[in-house]
Amino acid sequence: MNIKSMKLYSHIDRVYNELAELGKSGDVPLTAAEISEFDQLHYHGTEAVDNAIQMIGIGKSTRVLEIGSGFGGPARYIAHNTGARITALELQPNQNQMASELTERCGLSTNLTHVCSDILTHDWQQQQFDVIVSWLAIYHIPERKRLLALSRDLLPSGGVFYTEDLFSRQRFSNEERAELASGLYASHLPDLETYQSEFKQAGFSLERVDDMSDDWTDFTTERLNDYRANRARHVRVHGEPTYLAMEEFYELVSRHFCSGKLGGIILLARKP
Ligand SMILES: C[S@@+](CC[C@H](N)C(=O)[O-])C[C@H]1O[C@@H](n2cnc3c(N)ncnc32)[C@H](O)[C@@H]1O
């Protein structure tokens, strides 16, 4: 399976189209706030990032690692709003390249470093972080046990792992699994109990677990409806192929949440 089978990642030029709409093409300087409408690839945008900042207590001296940083939206928001030093790790070269460029244009390169690599193989050379954050990324990563063991090693005692992620509320059929594996690039979707026990077995203590399934069902359904309601605008700005790809992606996500089988979780774990 190729990660680009997920339509969210197949037409990333849509960011440049939105910048052109704002009259900010080329290398015109940007602010993190003006691009936050289209650089956040998770639910509830910067509001969710703000909640995480408060919940974790991220401040100027916090060393943060974001796993699966996408277009760099959450990392830029954290860097801009807290002054924390952040490393944003992203697997896909074209997304990482665009994220770096946007960060540069936002004047945030001093405290935000973009790294293009796979969390499962990256050599951190003794680097440590106080906090690891991750929005809608770790369900992509196949080896949860290995991911959590190496994450634990990157944290000092008292360090935090915060994630917003997906899980399985009910058993998926083989057809549903296949569709999620390609359309959502889903590699690891355990049930809620297994999800938590994997963190405990990796030596983390769980401080907070919120089941977001109902909330994210509503969010993703409204997102689809809004996208369709603004079809003319989106086709004008992005062209028909991009519109259709994003509509297909939003429909797939909403449908699987609405079936009651796909679930959402916010989890905050600490290394004792
Ligand atoms: C849904 S996006 C979320 C991006 C960002 N966290 C946000 O909320 O805007 C998840 C990202 O995780 C990245 N990813 C998946 N597997 C990864 C891995 N093994 N190492 C690093 N990044 C990974 C994907 O390429 C993708 O860009």
PDB file of C-alpha atoms and ligand atoms in Angstrom:
ATOM      1  CA  MET A   1       0.000   0.000   0.000  1.00  0.00           C
ATOM      2  CA  ASN A   2       1.238   3.511  -0.824  1.00  0.00           C
ATOM      3  CA  ILE A   3       0.524   6.419   1.539  1.00  0.00           C
ATOM      4  CA  LYS A   4      -0.528   8.540  -1.472  1.00  0.00           C
ATOM      5  CA  SER A   5      -3.557   6.254  -1.848  1.00  0.00           C
ATOM      6  CA  MET A   6      -4.962   8.518   0.868  1.00  0.00           C
ATOM      7  CA  LYS A   7      -6.507  11.416  -1.022  1.00  0.00           C
ATOM      8  CA  LEU A   8      -5.697  13.930   1.749  1.00  0.00           C
ATOM      9  CA  TYR A   9      -2.071  13.607   0.621  1.00  0.00           C
ATOM     10  CA  SER A  10      -2.481  13.419  -3.143  1.00  0.00           C
ATOM     11  CA  HIS A  11      -3.254  17.045  -4.068  1.00  0.00           C
ATOM     12  CA  ILE A  12      -1.163  19.120  -1.686  1.00  0.00           C
ATOM     13  CA  ASP A  13      -0.913  21.991  -4.180  1.00  0.00           C
ATOM     14  CA  ARG A  14      -4.261  23.006  -2.742  1.00  0.00           C
ATOM     15  CA  VAL A  15      -2.270  24.907  -0.088  1.00  0.00           C
ATOM     16  CA  TYR A  16      -0.632  27.059  -2.781  1.00  0.00           C
ATOM     17  CA  ASN A  17      -4.058  27.595  -4.362  1.00  0.00           C
ATOM     18  CA  GLU A  18      -5.369  28.898  -1.032  1.00  0.00           C
ATOM     19  CA  LEU A  19      -2.320  31.159  -0.666  1.00  0.00           C
ATOM     20  CA  ALA A  20      -2.976  32.546  -4.155  1.00  0.00           C
ATOM     21  CA  GLU A  21      -6.577  33.259  -3.058  1.00  0.00           C
ATOM     22  CA  LEU A  22      -5.157  35.262  -0.152  1.00  0.00           C
ATOM     23  CA  GLY A  23      -2.917  37.161  -2.582  1.00  0.00           C
ATOM     24  CA  LYS A  24       0.155  35.581  -0.966  1.00  0.00           C
ATOM     25  CA  SER A  25       1.840  33.697  -3.800  1.00  0.00           C
ATOM     26  CA  GLY A  26       5.600  33.429  -4.263  1.00  0.00           C
ATOM     27  CA  ASP A  27       7.698  34.080  -1.183  1.00  0.00           C
ATOM     28  CA  VAL A  28       5.500  36.760   0.386  1.00  0.00           C
ATOM     29  CA  PRO A  29       5.837  36.566   4.211  1.00  0.00           C
ATOM     30  CA  LEU A  30       2.995  34.844   6.064  1.00  0.00           C
ATOM     31  CA  THR A  31       1.685  34.559   9.606  1.00  0.00           C
ATOM     32  CA  ALA A  32       0.854  31.229  11.213  1.00  0.00           C
ATOM     33  CA  ALA A  33      -2.666  32.557  11.918  1.00  0.00           C
ATOM     34  CA  GLU A  34      -3.539  33.413   8.304  1.00  0.00           C
ATOM     35  CA  ILE A  35      -2.734  29.928   7.002  1.00  0.00           C
ATOM     36  CA  SER A  36      -4.223  27.959   9.888  1.00  0.00           C
ATOM     37  CA  GLU A  37      -7.510  27.475   7.986  1.00  0.00           C
ATOM     38  CA  PHE A  38      -5.767  25.094   5.563  1.00  0.00           C
ATOM     39  CA  ASP A  39      -2.565  23.799   7.188  1.00  0.00           C
ATOM     40  CA  GLN A  40      -4.150  21.677   9.962  1.00  0.00           C
ATOM     41  CA  LEU A  41      -4.814  18.056   8.929  1.00  0.00           C
ATOM     42  CA  HIS A  42      -6.803  16.982  11.985  1.00  0.00           C
ATOM     43  CA  TYR A  43     -10.131  17.794  13.641  1.00  0.00           C
ATOM     44  CA  HIS A  44     -11.041  21.194  15.161  1.00  0.00           C
ATOM     45  CA  GLY A  45      -7.934  22.915  13.786  1.00  0.00           C
ATOM     46  CA  THR A  46      -5.977  25.229  16.068  1.00  0.00           C
ATOM     47  CA  GLU A  47      -8.610  24.941  18.826  1.00  0.00           C
ATOM     48  CA  ALA A  48      -7.490  21.318  19.300  1.00  0.00           C
ATOM     49  CA  VAL A  49      -3.830  22.381  19.377  1.00  0.00           C
ATOM     50  CA  ASP A  50      -4.636  25.077  21.938  1.00  0.00           C
ATOM     51  CA  ASN A  51      -6.379  22.518  24.163  1.00  0.00           C
ATOM     52  CA  ALA A  52      -3.326  20.256  23.932  1.00  0.00           C
ATOM     53  CA  ILE A  53      -0.963  23.119  24.821  1.00  0.00           C
ATOM     54  CA  GLN A  54      -3.048  23.839  27.947  1.00  0.00           C
ATOM     55  CA  MET A  55      -3.538  20.183  28.881  1.00  0.00           C
ATOM     56  CA  ILE A  56       0.169  19.334  28.573  1.00  0.00           C
ATOM     57  CA  GLY A  57       1.460  22.681  29.833  1.00  0.00           C
ATOM     58  CA  ILE A  58       3.775  23.477  26.898  1.00  0.00           C
ATOM     59  CA  GLY A  59       5.852  26.622  27.524  1.00  0.00           C
ATOM     60  CA  LYS A  60       8.902  28.421  26.194  1.00  0.00           C
ATOM     61  CA  SER A  61      11.402  25.955  27.650  1.00  0.00           C
ATOM     62  CA  THR A  62       9.576  22.774  26.536  1.00  0.00           C
ATOM     63  CA  ARG A  63      11.357  20.583  23.973  1.00  0.00           C
ATOM     64  CA  VAL A  64       8.620  19.194  21.721  1.00  0.00           C
ATOM     65  CA  LEU A  65       8.646  16.478  19.052  1.00  0.00           C
ATOM     66  CA  GLU A  66       5.663  16.197  16.705  1.00  0.00           C
ATOM     67  CA  ILE A  67       5.395  12.789  15.011  1.00  0.00           C
ATOM     68  CA  GLY A  68       3.746  13.025  11.585  1.00  0.00           C
ATOM     69  CA  SER A  69       3.726  16.807  11.178  1.00  0.00           C
ATOM     70  CA  GLY A  70       2.100  16.965   7.731  1.00  0.00           C
ATOM     71  CA  PHE A  71       2.020  20.530   6.365  1.00  0.00           C
ATOM     72  CA  GLY A  72       3.500  21.754   9.687  1.00  0.00           C
ATOM     73  CA  GLY A  73       0.337  23.468  10.937  1.00  0.00           C
ATOM     74  CA  PRO A  74       0.239  22.264  14.563  1.00  0.00           C
ATOM     75  CA  ALA A  75       4.027  22.686  14.980  1.00  0.00           C
ATOM     76  CA  ARG A  76       3.902  26.265  13.665  1.00  0.00           C
ATOM     77  CA  TYR A  77       0.957  27.071  15.925  1.00  0.00           C
ATOM     78  CA  ILE A  78       2.829  25.732  18.970  1.00  0.00           C
ATOM     79  CA  ALA A  79       6.070  27.503  18.011  1.00  0.00           C
ATOM     80  CA  HIS A  80       4.282  30.815  17.432  1.00  0.00           C
ATOM     81  CA  ASN A  81       2.038  30.695  20.499  1.00  0.00           C
ATOM     82  CA  THR A  82       4.356  29.223  23.134  1.00  0.00           C
ATOM     83  CA  GLY A  83       7.903  29.915  21.925  1.00  0.00           C
ATOM     84  CA  ALA A  84       8.719  26.237  22.571  1.00  0.00           C
ATOM     85  CA  ARG A  85      11.466  24.549  20.567  1.00  0.00           C
ATOM     86  CA  ILE A  86       9.884  22.023  18.223  1.00  0.00           C
ATOM     87  CA  THR A  87      11.105  19.290  15.936  1.00  0.00           C
ATOM     88  CA  ALA A  88       8.476  18.379  13.333  1.00  0.00           C
ATOM     89  CA  LEU A  89       9.020  14.900  11.907  1.00  0.00           C
ATOM     90  CA  GLU A  90       7.316  14.042   8.610  1.00  0.00           C
ATOM     91  CA  LEU A  91       7.581  10.939   6.446  1.00  0.00           C
ATOM     92  CA  GLN A  92       6.544  12.383   3.068  1.00  0.00           C
ATOM     93  CA  PRO A  93       9.239  14.487   1.364  1.00  0.00           C
ATOM     94  CA  ASN A  94       6.873  16.777  -0.564  1.00  0.00           C
ATOM     95  CA  GLN A  95       4.856  17.600   2.560  1.00  0.00           C
ATOM     96  CA  ASN A  96       8.007  18.165   4.594  1.00  0.00           C
ATOM     97  CA  GLN A  97       9.409  20.447   1.871  1.00  0.00           C
ATOM     98  CA  MET A  98       6.241  22.521   1.772  1.00  0.00           C
ATOM     99  CA  ALA A  99       6.052  22.612   5.589  1.00  0.00           C
ATOM    100  CA  SER A 100       9.645  23.920   5.806  1.00  0.00           C
ATOM    101  CA  GLU A 101       8.972  26.592   3.230  1.00  0.00           C
ATOM    102  CA  LEU A 102       5.812  27.771   5.042  1.00  0.00           C
ATOM    103  CA  THR A 103       7.665  27.843   8.370  1.00  0.00           C
ATOM    104  CA  GLU A 104      10.430  29.954   6.806  1.00  0.00           C
ATOM    105  CA  ARG A 105       7.846  32.362   5.379  1.00  0.00           C
ATOM    106  CA  CYS A 106       6.212  32.609   8.803  1.00  0.00           C
ATOM    107  CA  GLY A 107       9.583  33.526  10.358  1.00  0.00           C
ATOM    108  CA  LEU A 108       9.455  30.538  12.708  1.00  0.00           C
ATOM    109  CA  SER A 109      12.564  28.638  11.593  1.00  0.00           C
ATOM    110  CA  THR A 110      14.545  29.602  14.703  1.00  0.00           C
ATOM    111  CA  ASN A 111      12.557  27.435  17.064  1.00  0.00           C
ATOM    112  CA  LEU A 112      10.925  24.977  14.611  1.00  0.00           C
ATOM    113  CA  THR A 113      13.039  22.389  12.801  1.00  0.00           C
ATOM    114  CA  HIS A 114      11.549  20.166  10.094  1.00  0.00           C
ATOM    115  CA  VAL A 115      12.956  16.657   9.684  1.00  0.00           C
ATOM    116  CA  CYS A 116      11.943  14.319   6.871  1.00  0.00           C
ATOM    117  CA  SER A 117      12.175  10.756   8.158  1.00  0.00           C
ATOM    118  CA  ASP A 118      10.324   7.706   9.438  1.00  0.00           C
ATOM    119  CA  ILE A 119       9.886   7.696  13.209  1.00  0.00           C
ATOM    120  CA  LEU A 120      10.516   3.939  13.236  1.00  0.00           C
ATOM    121  CA  THR A 121      14.013   4.272  11.765  1.00  0.00           C
ATOM    122  CA  HIS A 122      15.215   7.811  12.474  1.00  0.00           C
ATOM    123  CA  ASP A 123      18.493   8.110  14.382  1.00  0.00           C
ATOM    124  CA  TRP A 124      18.032  10.821  17.031  1.00  0.00           C
ATOM    125  CA  GLN A 125      21.660  10.697  18.193  1.00  0.00           C
ATOM    126  CA  GLN A 126      20.897  11.047  21.912  1.00  0.00           C
ATOM    127  CA  GLN A 127      18.419  13.919  21.352  1.00  0.00           C
ATOM    128  CA  GLN A 128      15.705  14.060  24.051  1.00  0.00           C
ATOM    129  CA  PHE A 129      12.294  15.731  24.213  1.00  0.00           C
ATOM    130  CA  ASP A 130      10.076  16.702  27.137  1.00  0.00           C
ATOM    131  CA  VAL A 131       6.903  16.154  25.141  1.00  0.00           C
ATOM    132  CA  ILE A 132       5.883  14.094  22.112  1.00  0.00           C
ATOM    133  CA  VAL A 133       2.690  15.187  20.342  1.00  0.00           C
ATOM    134  CA  SER A 134       0.922  13.615  17.394  1.00  0.00           C
ATOM    135  CA  TRP A 135      -2.330  14.408  15.584  1.00  0.00           C
ATOM    136  CA  LEU A 136      -3.896  11.669  13.440  1.00  0.00           C
ATOM    137  CA  ALA A 137      -0.559  10.099  12.559  1.00  0.00           C
ATOM    138  CA  ILE A 138       0.208   7.087  14.722  1.00  0.00           C
ATOM    139  CA  TYR A 139      -2.657   4.976  13.325  1.00  0.00           C
ATOM    140  CA  HIS A 140      -0.591   5.073  10.076  1.00  0.00           C
ATOM    141  CA  ILE A 141       2.402   3.447  11.766  1.00  0.00           C
ATOM    142  CA  PRO A 142       2.394  -0.360  11.792  1.00  0.00           C
ATOM    143  CA  GLU A 143       4.560  -1.352  14.763  1.00  0.00           C
ATOM    144  CA  ARG A 144       2.900   0.178  17.841  1.00  0.00           C
ATOM    145  CA  LYS A 145       5.066  -1.716  20.323  1.00  0.00           C
ATOM    146  CA  ARG A 146       8.251  -0.502  18.663  1.00  0.00           C
ATOM    147  CA  LEU A 147       6.883   3.040  18.220  1.00  0.00           C
ATOM    148  CA  LEU A 148       6.066   3.308  21.930  1.00  0.00           C
ATOM    149  CA  ALA A 149       9.360   1.792  23.071  1.00  0.00           C
ATOM    150  CA  LEU A 150      11.410   4.236  21.040  1.00  0.00           C
ATOM    151  CA  SER A 151       9.156   7.149  22.040  1.00  0.00           C
ATOM    152  CA  ARG A 152       9.688   6.250  25.685  1.00  0.00           C
ATOM    153  CA  ASP A 153      13.450   6.317  25.120  1.00  0.00           C
ATOM    154  CA  LEU A 154      13.204   9.837  23.679  1.00  0.00           C
ATOM    155  CA  LEU A 155      11.526  11.141  26.855  1.00  0.00           C
ATOM    156  CA  PRO A 156      12.999  11.812  30.310  1.00  0.00           C
ATOM    157  CA  SER A 157      11.234  10.587  33.435  1.00  0.00           C
ATOM    158  CA  GLY A 158       8.039  12.689  33.685  1.00  0.00           C
ATOM    159  CA  GLY A 159       7.934  13.233  29.899  1.00  0.00           C
ATOM    160  CA  VAL A 160       4.575  13.271  28.108  1.00  0.00           C
ATOM    161  CA  PHE A 161       3.189  11.472  25.057  1.00  0.00           C
ATOM    162  CA  TYR A 162       0.026  13.186  23.760  1.00  0.00           C
ATOM    163  CA  THR A 163      -1.915  11.874  20.798  1.00  0.00           C
ATOM    164  CA  GLU A 164      -5.184  12.434  18.944  1.00  0.00           C
ATOM    165  CA  ASP A 165      -5.735   9.257  16.997  1.00  0.00           C
ATOM    166  CA  LEU A 166      -8.148   6.658  15.610  1.00  0.00           C
ATOM    167  CA  PHE A 167      -9.266   3.310  16.998  1.00  0.00           C
ATOM    168  CA  SER A 168     -11.776   0.618  16.266  1.00  0.00           C
ATOM    169  CA  ARG A 169     -15.135   0.774  18.158  1.00  0.00           C
ATOM    170  CA  GLN A 170     -16.488  -2.364  16.523  1.00  0.00           C
ATOM    171  CA  ARG A 171     -15.001  -5.041  14.348  1.00  0.00           C
ATOM    172  CA  PHE A 172     -14.526  -4.012  10.709  1.00  0.00           C
ATOM    173  CA  SER A 173     -15.438  -6.347   7.864  1.00  0.00           C
ATOM    174  CA  ASN A 174     -12.638  -7.400   5.493  1.00  0.00           C
ATOM    175  CA  GLU A 175     -13.968  -4.967   2.865  1.00  0.00           C
ATOM    176  CA  GLU A 176     -14.006  -2.103   5.376  1.00  0.00           C
ATOM    177  CA  ARG A 177     -10.466  -2.931   6.515  1.00  0.00           C
ATOM    178  CA  ALA A 178      -9.273  -2.915   2.917  1.00  0.00           C
ATOM    179  CA  GLU A 179     -10.940   0.433   2.256  1.00  0.00           C
ATOM    180  CA  LEU A 180      -9.429   1.940   5.417  1.00  0.00           C
ATOM    181  CA  ALA A 181      -6.002   0.538   4.537  1.00  0.00           C
ATOM    182  CA  SER A 182      -5.997   2.348   1.212  1.00  0.00           C
ATOM    183  CA  GLY A 183      -8.262   5.396   1.687  1.00  0.00           C
ATOM    184  CA  LEU A 184      -7.045   6.258   5.213  1.00  0.00           C
ATOM    185  CA  TYR A 185      -3.716   4.417   5.069  1.00  0.00           C
ATOM    186  CA  ALA A 186      -4.738   2.781   8.359  1.00  0.00           C
ATOM    187  CA  SER A 187      -2.157   0.352   9.712  1.00  0.00           C
ATOM    188  CA  HIS A 188      -3.047   0.101  13.387  1.00  0.00           C
ATOM    189  CA  LEU A 189      -6.642   0.385  14.627  1.00  0.00           C
ATOM    190  CA  PRO A 190      -6.958  -1.547  17.898  1.00  0.00           C
ATOM    191  CA  ASP A 191     -10.056  -1.432  20.107  1.00  0.00           C
ATOM    192  CA  LEU A 192     -10.097   1.113  22.943  1.00  0.00           C
ATOM    193  CA  GLU A 193      -9.030  -1.321  25.646  1.00  0.00           C
ATOM    194  CA  THR A 194      -6.124  -2.672  23.582  1.00  0.00           C
ATOM    195  CA  TYR A 195      -5.147   0.889  22.668  1.00  0.00           C
ATOM    196  CA  GLN A 196      -4.696   1.770  26.331  1.00  0.00           C
ATOM    197  CA  SER A 197      -3.060  -1.481  27.346  1.00  0.00           C
ATOM    198  CA  GLU A 198      -0.400  -1.042  24.644  1.00  0.00           C
ATOM    199  CA  PHE A 199       0.650   2.240  26.287  1.00  0.00           C
ATOM    200  CA  LYS A 200       0.648   0.659  29.755  1.00  0.00           C
ATOM    201  CA  GLN A 201       2.694  -2.312  28.545  1.00  0.00           C
ATOM    202  CA  ALA A 202       5.205   0.143  27.047  1.00  0.00           C
ATOM    203  CA  GLY A 203       5.685   1.583  30.546  1.00  0.00           C
ATOM    204  CA  PHE A 204       3.531   4.718  30.325  1.00  0.00           C
ATOM    205  CA  SER A 205       0.958   5.759  32.900  1.00  0.00           C
ATOM    206  CA  LEU A 206      -2.287   7.032  31.426  1.00  0.00           C
ATOM    207  CA  GLU A 207      -3.351  10.431  32.725  1.00  0.00           C
ATOM    208  CA  ARG A 208      -6.195  11.133  30.364  1.00  0.00           C
ATOM    209  CA  VAL A 209      -8.230   9.194  27.826  1.00  0.00           C
ATOM    210  CA  ASP A 210     -11.135  10.911  26.044  1.00  0.00           C
ATOM    211  CA  ASP A 211     -13.377   9.037  23.642  1.00  0.00           C
ATOM    212  CA  MET A 212     -13.930  11.602  20.861  1.00  0.00           C
ATOM    213  CA  SER A 213     -15.917   9.302  18.570  1.00  0.00           C
ATOM    214  CA  ASP A 214     -19.269  11.114  18.717  1.00  0.00           C
ATOM    215  CA  ASP A 215     -17.682  14.538  18.478  1.00  0.00           C
ATOM    216  CA  TRP A 216     -15.533  13.555  15.485  1.00  0.00           C
ATOM    217  CA  THR A 217     -18.495  11.860  13.793  1.00  0.00           C
ATOM    218  CA  ASP A 218     -20.292  15.225  13.886  1.00  0.00           C
ATOM    219  CA  PHE A 219     -17.160  17.151  12.892  1.00  0.00           C
ATOM    220  CA  THR A 220     -16.307  15.001   9.872  1.00  0.00           C
ATOM    221  CA  THR A 221     -19.932  14.953   8.677  1.00  0.00           C
ATOM    222  CA  GLU A 222     -20.224  18.735   8.907  1.00  0.00           C
ATOM    223  CA  ARG A 223     -16.885  19.025   7.109  1.00  0.00           C
ATOM    224  CA  LEU A 224     -18.222  16.929   4.230  1.00  0.00           C
ATOM    225  CA  ASN A 225     -21.484  18.867   4.065  1.00  0.00           C
ATOM    226  CA  ASP A 226     -19.679  22.239   4.115  1.00  0.00           C
ATOM    227  CA  TYR A 227     -17.279  21.075   1.410  1.00  0.00           C
ATOM    228  CA  ARG A 228     -20.140  20.011  -0.838  1.00  0.00           C
ATOM    229  CA  ALA A 229     -22.107  23.189  -0.128  1.00  0.00           C
ATOM    230  CA  ASN A 230     -19.097  25.234  -1.311  1.00  0.00           C
ATOM    231  CA  ARG A 231     -18.377  23.107  -4.365  1.00  0.00           C
ATOM    232  CA  ALA A 232     -18.413  26.033  -6.832  1.00  0.00           C
ATOM    233  CA  ARG A 233     -15.858  27.958  -4.793  1.00  0.00           C
ATOM    234  CA  HIS A 234     -13.567  24.938  -4.330  1.00  0.00           C
ATOM    235  CA  VAL A 235     -13.715  23.969  -8.028  1.00  0.00           C
ATOM    236  CA  ARG A 236     -12.858  27.560  -8.974  1.00  0.00           C
ATOM    237  CA  VAL A 237      -9.868  27.690  -6.574  1.00  0.00           C
ATOM    238  CA  HIS A 238      -8.538  24.125  -6.907  1.00  0.00           C
ATOM    239  CA  GLY A 239     -10.004  22.651 -10.104  1.00  0.00           C
ATOM    240  CA  GLU A 240     -12.311  19.648 -10.470  1.00  0.00           C
ATOM    241  CA  PRO A 241      -9.767  16.804  -9.868  1.00  0.00           C
ATOM    242  CA  THR A 242      -8.692  18.217  -6.487  1.00  0.00           C
ATOM    243  CA  TYR A 243     -12.294  18.921  -5.499  1.00  0.00           C
ATOM    244  CA  LEU A 244     -13.311  15.342  -6.324  1.00  0.00           C
ATOM    245  CA  ALA A 245     -10.330  13.825  -4.500  1.00  0.00           C
ATOM    246  CA  MET A 246     -11.015  15.808  -1.316  1.00  0.00           C
ATOM    247  CA  GLU A 247     -14.745  15.117  -1.496  1.00  0.00           C
ATOM    248  CA  GLU A 248     -14.019  11.388  -1.823  1.00  0.00           C
ATOM    249  CA  PHE A 249     -11.701  11.538   1.190  1.00  0.00           C
ATOM    250  CA  TYR A 250     -14.139  13.525   3.364  1.00  0.00           C
ATOM    251  CA  GLU A 251     -16.998  11.171   2.404  1.00  0.00           C
ATOM    252  CA  LEU A 252     -14.969   8.074   3.279  1.00  0.00           C
ATOM    253  CA  VAL A 253     -13.995   9.414   6.718  1.00  0.00           C
ATOM    254  CA  SER A 254     -17.511  10.581   7.568  1.00  0.00           C
ATOM    255  CA  ARG A 255     -19.038   7.267   6.433  1.00  0.00           C
ATOM    256  CA  HIS A 256     -16.736   5.172   8.627  1.00  0.00           C
ATOM    257  CA  PHE A 257     -17.337   7.380  11.689  1.00  0.00           C
ATOM    258  CA  CYS A 258     -21.108   7.308  11.032  1.00  0.00           C
ATOM    259  CA  SER A 259     -21.097   3.503  10.833  1.00  0.00           C
ATOM    260  CA  GLY A 260     -20.183   3.523  14.548  1.00  0.00           C
ATOM    261  CA  LYS A 261     -17.078   1.427  13.860  1.00  0.00           C
ATOM    262  CA  LEU A 262     -14.360   4.057  13.519  1.00  0.00           C
ATOM    263  CA  GLY A 263     -13.533   5.816  16.774  1.00  0.00           C
ATOM    264  CA  GLY A 264     -11.445   8.781  17.879  1.00  0.00           C
ATOM    265  CA  ILE A 265      -9.293   9.136  20.983  1.00  0.00           C
ATOM    266  CA  ILE A 266      -7.338  11.818  22.824  1.00  0.00           C
ATOM    267  CA  LEU A 267      -4.751  10.216  25.087  1.00  0.00           C
ATOM    268  CA  LEU A 268      -2.185  11.750  27.414  1.00  0.00           C
ATOM    269  CA  ALA A 269       0.395   9.335  28.819  1.00  0.00           C
ATOM    270  CA  ARG A 270       3.424   9.982  31.023  1.00  0.00           C
ATOM    271  CA  LYS A 271       6.712   8.192  31.445  1.00  0.00           C
ATOM    272  CA  PRO A 272       7.028   7.527  35.206  1.00  0.00           C
TER     273      PRO A 272
HETATM  274  C1  LIG B   1      -3.230  13.214   8.984  1.00  0.00           C
HETATM  275  S1  LIG B   1      -1.584  13.816   8.830  1.00  0.00           S
HETATM  276  C2  LIG B   1      -1.575  14.935  10.197  1.00  0.00           C
HETATM  277  C3  LIG B   1      -0.520  16.016  10.057  1.00  0.00           C
HETATM  278  C4  LIG B   1      -0.431  16.963  11.246  1.00  0.00           C
HETATM  279  N1  LIG B   1      -0.212  16.206  12.471  1.00  0.00           N
HETATM  280  C5  LIG B   1      -1.674  17.779  11.371  1.00  0.00           C
HETATM  281  O1  LIG B   1      -2.521  17.443  12.207  1.00  0.00           O
HETATM  282  O2  LIG B   1      -1.835  18.755  10.627  1.00  0.00           O
HETATM  283  C6  LIG B   1      -0.513  12.492   9.433  1.00  0.00           C
HETATM  284  C7  LIG B   1       0.932  12.604   8.943  1.00  0.00           C
HETATM  285  O3  LIG B   1       1.721  11.548   9.542  1.00  0.00           O
HETATM  286  C8  LIG B   1       2.761  11.230   8.619  1.00  0.00           C
HETATM  287  N2  LIG B   1       3.372   9.922   8.958  1.00  0.00           N
HETATM  288  C9  LIG B   1       2.823   8.705   8.756  1.00  0.00           C
HETATM  289  N3  LIG B   1       3.664   7.733   9.136  1.00  0.00           N
HETATM  290  C10 LIG B   1       4.792   8.345   9.597  1.00  0.00           C
HETATM  291  C11 LIG B   1       6.025   7.863  10.104  1.00  0.00           C
HETATM  292  N4  LIG B   1       6.261   6.560  10.193  1.00  0.00           N
HETATM  293  N5  LIG B   1       6.973   8.761  10.489  1.00  0.00           N
HETATM  294  C12 LIG B   1       6.721  10.103  10.354  1.00  0.00           C
HETATM  295  N6  LIG B   1       5.556  10.618   9.869  1.00  0.00           N
HETATM  296  C13 LIG B   1       4.603   9.749   9.496  1.00  0.00           C
HETATM  297  C14 LIG B   1       2.040  11.234   7.290  1.00  0.00           C
HETATM  298  O4  LIG B   1       2.927  11.321   6.203  1.00  0.00           O
HETATM  299  C15 LIG B   1       1.113  12.440   7.451  1.00  0.00           C
HETATM  300  O5  LIG B   1       1.649  13.610   6.902  1.00  0.00           O
END
